[in-house]
XYZ file of C-alpha atoms in Angstrom:
292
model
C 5.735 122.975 81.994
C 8.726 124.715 83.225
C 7.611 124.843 86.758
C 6.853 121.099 86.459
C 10.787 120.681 85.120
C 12.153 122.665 87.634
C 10.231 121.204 90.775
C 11.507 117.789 89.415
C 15.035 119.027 89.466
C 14.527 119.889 92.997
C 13.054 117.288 93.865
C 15.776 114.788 92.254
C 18.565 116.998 94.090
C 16.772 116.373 97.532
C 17.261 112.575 97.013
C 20.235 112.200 96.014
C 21.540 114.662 98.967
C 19.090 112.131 101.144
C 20.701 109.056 99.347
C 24.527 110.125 99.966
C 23.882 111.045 103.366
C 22.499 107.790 104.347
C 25.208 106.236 102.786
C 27.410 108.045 104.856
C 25.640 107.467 107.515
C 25.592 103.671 106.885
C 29.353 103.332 105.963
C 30.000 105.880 109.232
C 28.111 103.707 111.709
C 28.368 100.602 110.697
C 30.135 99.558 107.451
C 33.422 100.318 108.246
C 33.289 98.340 111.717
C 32.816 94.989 109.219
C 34.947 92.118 108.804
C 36.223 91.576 105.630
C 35.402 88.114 104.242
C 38.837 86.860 102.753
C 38.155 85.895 98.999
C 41.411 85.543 97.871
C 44.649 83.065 99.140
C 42.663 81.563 101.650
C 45.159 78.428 101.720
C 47.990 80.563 102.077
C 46.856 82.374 104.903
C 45.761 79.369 106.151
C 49.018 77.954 105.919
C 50.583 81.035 107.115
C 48.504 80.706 110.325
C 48.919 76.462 110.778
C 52.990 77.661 110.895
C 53.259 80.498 112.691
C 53.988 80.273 116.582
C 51.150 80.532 118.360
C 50.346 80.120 122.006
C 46.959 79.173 123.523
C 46.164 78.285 126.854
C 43.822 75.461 125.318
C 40.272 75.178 124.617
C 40.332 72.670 121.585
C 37.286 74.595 119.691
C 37.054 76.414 116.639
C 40.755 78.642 116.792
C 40.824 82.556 116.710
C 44.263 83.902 115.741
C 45.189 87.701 117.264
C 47.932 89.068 115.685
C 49.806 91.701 117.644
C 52.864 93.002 119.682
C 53.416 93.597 122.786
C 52.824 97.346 123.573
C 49.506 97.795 121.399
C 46.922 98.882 123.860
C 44.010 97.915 121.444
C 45.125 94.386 121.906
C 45.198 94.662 125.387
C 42.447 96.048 126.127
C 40.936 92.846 123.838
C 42.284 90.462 125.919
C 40.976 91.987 129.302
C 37.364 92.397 127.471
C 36.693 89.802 124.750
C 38.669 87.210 124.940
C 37.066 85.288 128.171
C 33.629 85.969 126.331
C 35.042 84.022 123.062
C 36.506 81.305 125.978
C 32.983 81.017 126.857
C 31.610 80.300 123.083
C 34.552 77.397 123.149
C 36.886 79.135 121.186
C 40.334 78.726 121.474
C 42.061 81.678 121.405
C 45.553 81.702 119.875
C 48.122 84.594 120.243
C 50.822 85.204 117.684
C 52.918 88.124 119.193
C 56.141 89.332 116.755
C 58.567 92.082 117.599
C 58.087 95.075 115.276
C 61.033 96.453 113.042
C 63.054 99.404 112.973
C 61.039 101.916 111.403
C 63.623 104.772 109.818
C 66.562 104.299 111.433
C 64.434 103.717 114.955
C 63.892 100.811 117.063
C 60.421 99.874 118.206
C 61.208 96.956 120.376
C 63.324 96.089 122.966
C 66.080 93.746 123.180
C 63.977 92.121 125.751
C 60.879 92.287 123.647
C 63.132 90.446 120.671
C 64.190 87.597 123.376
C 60.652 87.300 125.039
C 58.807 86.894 120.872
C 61.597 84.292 120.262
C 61.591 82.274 123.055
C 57.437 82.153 122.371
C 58.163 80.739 119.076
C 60.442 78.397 119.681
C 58.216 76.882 123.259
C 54.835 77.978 122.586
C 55.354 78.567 127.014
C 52.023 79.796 128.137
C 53.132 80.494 131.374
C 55.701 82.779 129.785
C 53.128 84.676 128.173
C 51.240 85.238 130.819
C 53.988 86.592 133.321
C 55.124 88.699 130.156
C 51.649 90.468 129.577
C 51.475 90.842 133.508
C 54.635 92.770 134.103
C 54.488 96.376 132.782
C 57.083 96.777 129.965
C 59.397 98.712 131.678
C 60.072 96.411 134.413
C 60.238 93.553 132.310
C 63.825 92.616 131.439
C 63.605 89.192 130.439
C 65.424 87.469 133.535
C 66.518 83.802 132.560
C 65.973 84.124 128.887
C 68.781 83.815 126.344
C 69.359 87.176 124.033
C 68.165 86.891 120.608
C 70.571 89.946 119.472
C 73.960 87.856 120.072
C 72.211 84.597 119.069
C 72.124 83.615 115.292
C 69.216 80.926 115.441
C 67.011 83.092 117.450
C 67.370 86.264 115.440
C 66.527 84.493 112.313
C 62.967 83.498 114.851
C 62.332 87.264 115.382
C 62.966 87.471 111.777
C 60.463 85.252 110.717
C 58.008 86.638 112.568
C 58.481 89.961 111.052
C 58.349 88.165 107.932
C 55.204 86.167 108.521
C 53.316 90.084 109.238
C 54.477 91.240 106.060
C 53.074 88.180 104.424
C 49.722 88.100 106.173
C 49.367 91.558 105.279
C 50.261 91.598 101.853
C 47.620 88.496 101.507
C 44.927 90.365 103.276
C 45.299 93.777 100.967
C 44.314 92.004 98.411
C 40.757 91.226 99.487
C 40.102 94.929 100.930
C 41.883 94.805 104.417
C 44.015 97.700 105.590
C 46.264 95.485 108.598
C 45.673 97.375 111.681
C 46.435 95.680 115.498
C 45.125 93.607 117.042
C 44.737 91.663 113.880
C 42.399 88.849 114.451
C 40.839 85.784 111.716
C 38.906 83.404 111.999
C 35.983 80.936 110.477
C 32.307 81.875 110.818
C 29.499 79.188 111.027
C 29.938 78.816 107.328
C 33.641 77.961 107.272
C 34.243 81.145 105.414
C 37.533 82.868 106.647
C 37.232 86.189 108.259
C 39.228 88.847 109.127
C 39.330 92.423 111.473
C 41.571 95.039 111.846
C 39.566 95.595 115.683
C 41.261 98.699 116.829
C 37.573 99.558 117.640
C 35.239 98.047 120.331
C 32.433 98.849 117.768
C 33.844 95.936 115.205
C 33.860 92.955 118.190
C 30.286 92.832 118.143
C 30.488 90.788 114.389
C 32.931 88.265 116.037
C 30.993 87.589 118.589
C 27.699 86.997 116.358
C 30.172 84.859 114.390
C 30.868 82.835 117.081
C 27.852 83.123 119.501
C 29.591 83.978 122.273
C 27.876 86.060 124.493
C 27.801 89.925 124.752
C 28.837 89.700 128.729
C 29.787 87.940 130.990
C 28.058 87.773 134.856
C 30.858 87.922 137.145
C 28.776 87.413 140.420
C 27.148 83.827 139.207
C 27.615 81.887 142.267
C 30.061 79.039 142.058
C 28.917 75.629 143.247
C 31.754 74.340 145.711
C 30.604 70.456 145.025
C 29.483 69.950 148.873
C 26.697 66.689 149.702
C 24.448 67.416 151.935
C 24.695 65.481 155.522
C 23.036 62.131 156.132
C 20.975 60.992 159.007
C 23.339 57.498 159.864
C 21.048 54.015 159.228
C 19.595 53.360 162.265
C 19.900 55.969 164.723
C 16.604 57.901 165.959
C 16.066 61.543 165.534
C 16.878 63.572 168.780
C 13.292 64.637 170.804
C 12.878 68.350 171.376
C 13.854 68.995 174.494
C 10.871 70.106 177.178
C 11.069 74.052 177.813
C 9.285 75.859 181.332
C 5.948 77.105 180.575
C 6.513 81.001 179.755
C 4.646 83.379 182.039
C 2.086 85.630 181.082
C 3.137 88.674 182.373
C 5.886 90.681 180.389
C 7.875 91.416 184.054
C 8.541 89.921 186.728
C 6.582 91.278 190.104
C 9.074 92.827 192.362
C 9.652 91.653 196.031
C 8.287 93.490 199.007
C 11.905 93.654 200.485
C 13.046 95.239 197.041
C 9.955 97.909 197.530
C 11.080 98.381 201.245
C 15.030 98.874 200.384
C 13.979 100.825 197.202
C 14.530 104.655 198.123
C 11.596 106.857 197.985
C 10.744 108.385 194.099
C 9.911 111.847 195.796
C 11.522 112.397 199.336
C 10.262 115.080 201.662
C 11.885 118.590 201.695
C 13.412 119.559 205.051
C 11.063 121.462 207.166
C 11.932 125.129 207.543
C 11.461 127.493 211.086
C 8.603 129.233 211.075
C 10.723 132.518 213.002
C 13.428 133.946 211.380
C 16.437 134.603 213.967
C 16.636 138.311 214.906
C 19.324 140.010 212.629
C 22.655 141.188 214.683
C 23.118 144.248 216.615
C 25.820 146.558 215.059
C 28.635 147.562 218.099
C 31.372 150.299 218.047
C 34.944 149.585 218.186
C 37.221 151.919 219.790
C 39.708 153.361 218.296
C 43.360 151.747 218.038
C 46.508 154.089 217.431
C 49.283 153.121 216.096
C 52.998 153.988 216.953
């Protein structure tokens, strides 16, 4: 009996260390890559979105809000990757970009940052947007765009976008969120509200199953340029083949017998040599020479 009790304690230990580490597996691998499901203020976040300036370049299907700023790398590197796959679905994809604050005593935008999210808000310019994310962000300087720093009305803009983060936030704590960037909602199938902190590439797989767009896109699909293929005119006869010389048999040409006469000999004759070899030279003596 006591070896039964014991090999039962054993054997209840080995679960429960197989049961935690497949939850830790599962929460690991995949759990934590999940949207959250947003089952508390949906109006107000709703509303929060509706308000907020946004800029799309159009689309007119179901909307997907990204929340960021400017230098996040996660959200670019979203844009470049996802975003023409969601296009593709018929999403519309709607940016709402705000200028971060100072975080203990230090800055983390620039005054041209400040002007660039202001000016967004107040013309929803597309074109603007895209020359913005184009430039890198130390060349950008904001040519042509009025300061928001000196400019009452356009500070309080900046302002409200910081405000509208703090608010989104605070609304998506409260159904299990912790707001990272980009910050992206939408509506599944369903019409649920969803919502993904997708600092990850593992967690855009669920939007994309959400959404059915698809997991790539083929870049070499040939384009069809629209061209009609030529007409034969009412009326006018097809052109005959035109008559061709009979070929000849033979592969070459025979050569003429002036060609064979003029044609220098493959092998020419060596010159003949004497048959007596001429008799060698007599030696002679010199006399002698003295010099003065």
């Amino acid at each position: 009996m006591r070896r039964f009790f014991v090999w039962s304690a054993l054997a209840a230990l080995v679960g429960l260390l197989i049961a935690g580490g497949g939850y830790w597996a599962y929460w690991t691998y995949y759990a934590r890559f999940q949207p959250v499901t947003v089952s508390r203020d949906q109006e107000s976040i709703q509303t929060l979105l509706d308000e907020a300036g946004w800029i799309s370049a159009g689309g007119g299907g179901s909307p997907v809000y990204i929340v960021g700023y400017r230098d996040s790398a996660a959200m670019q590197r979203y844009e470049r990757e996802e975003v023409p796959k969601l296009k593709a679905a018929g999403a519309e994809v709607r940016f709402i970009l705000f200028a971060r604050p100072d975080r203990e005593g230090m800055q983390q935008s620039t005054a041209a940052e400040r002007a660039t999210v202001a000016e967004l808000w107040l013309t929803r310019d597309w074109s603007l947007y895209e020359r913005w994310t184009a430039t890198p962000t130390a060349s950008w300087t904001a040519a042509g765009i009025p300061a928001a720093d000196d400019n009452l009305a356009r500070s309080a803009v900046v302002d409200a976008g910081q405000k509208f983060v703090t608010d989104l936030t605070g609304y998506l704590r409260n159904s299990g969120l912790q707001p990272r960037y980009p910050l992206i909602l939408w509506r599944d199938q369903q019409g649920f509200l969803k919502a993904c902190a997708c600092t990850d590439p593992r967690s855009w797989v669920f939007i994309r199953d959400d959404l059915g767009a698809p997991d790539r896109i083929d870049s070499d699909v040939p384009v069809e340029l629209g061209l009609e293929p030529e007409t034969q005119p009412e009326g006018t006869p097809p052109l005959d083949y035109p008559d061709l010389p009979p070929i000849p048999d033979g592969e070459t040409a025979p050569a003429d017998a002036g060609d064979e006469a003029a044609r220098p000999s493959a092998n020419p004759s060596a010159p003949k040599r004497p048959t007596t070899p001429p008799p060698a030279p007599k030696a002679q003596r010199q006399d002698d020479t003295t010099f003065y």
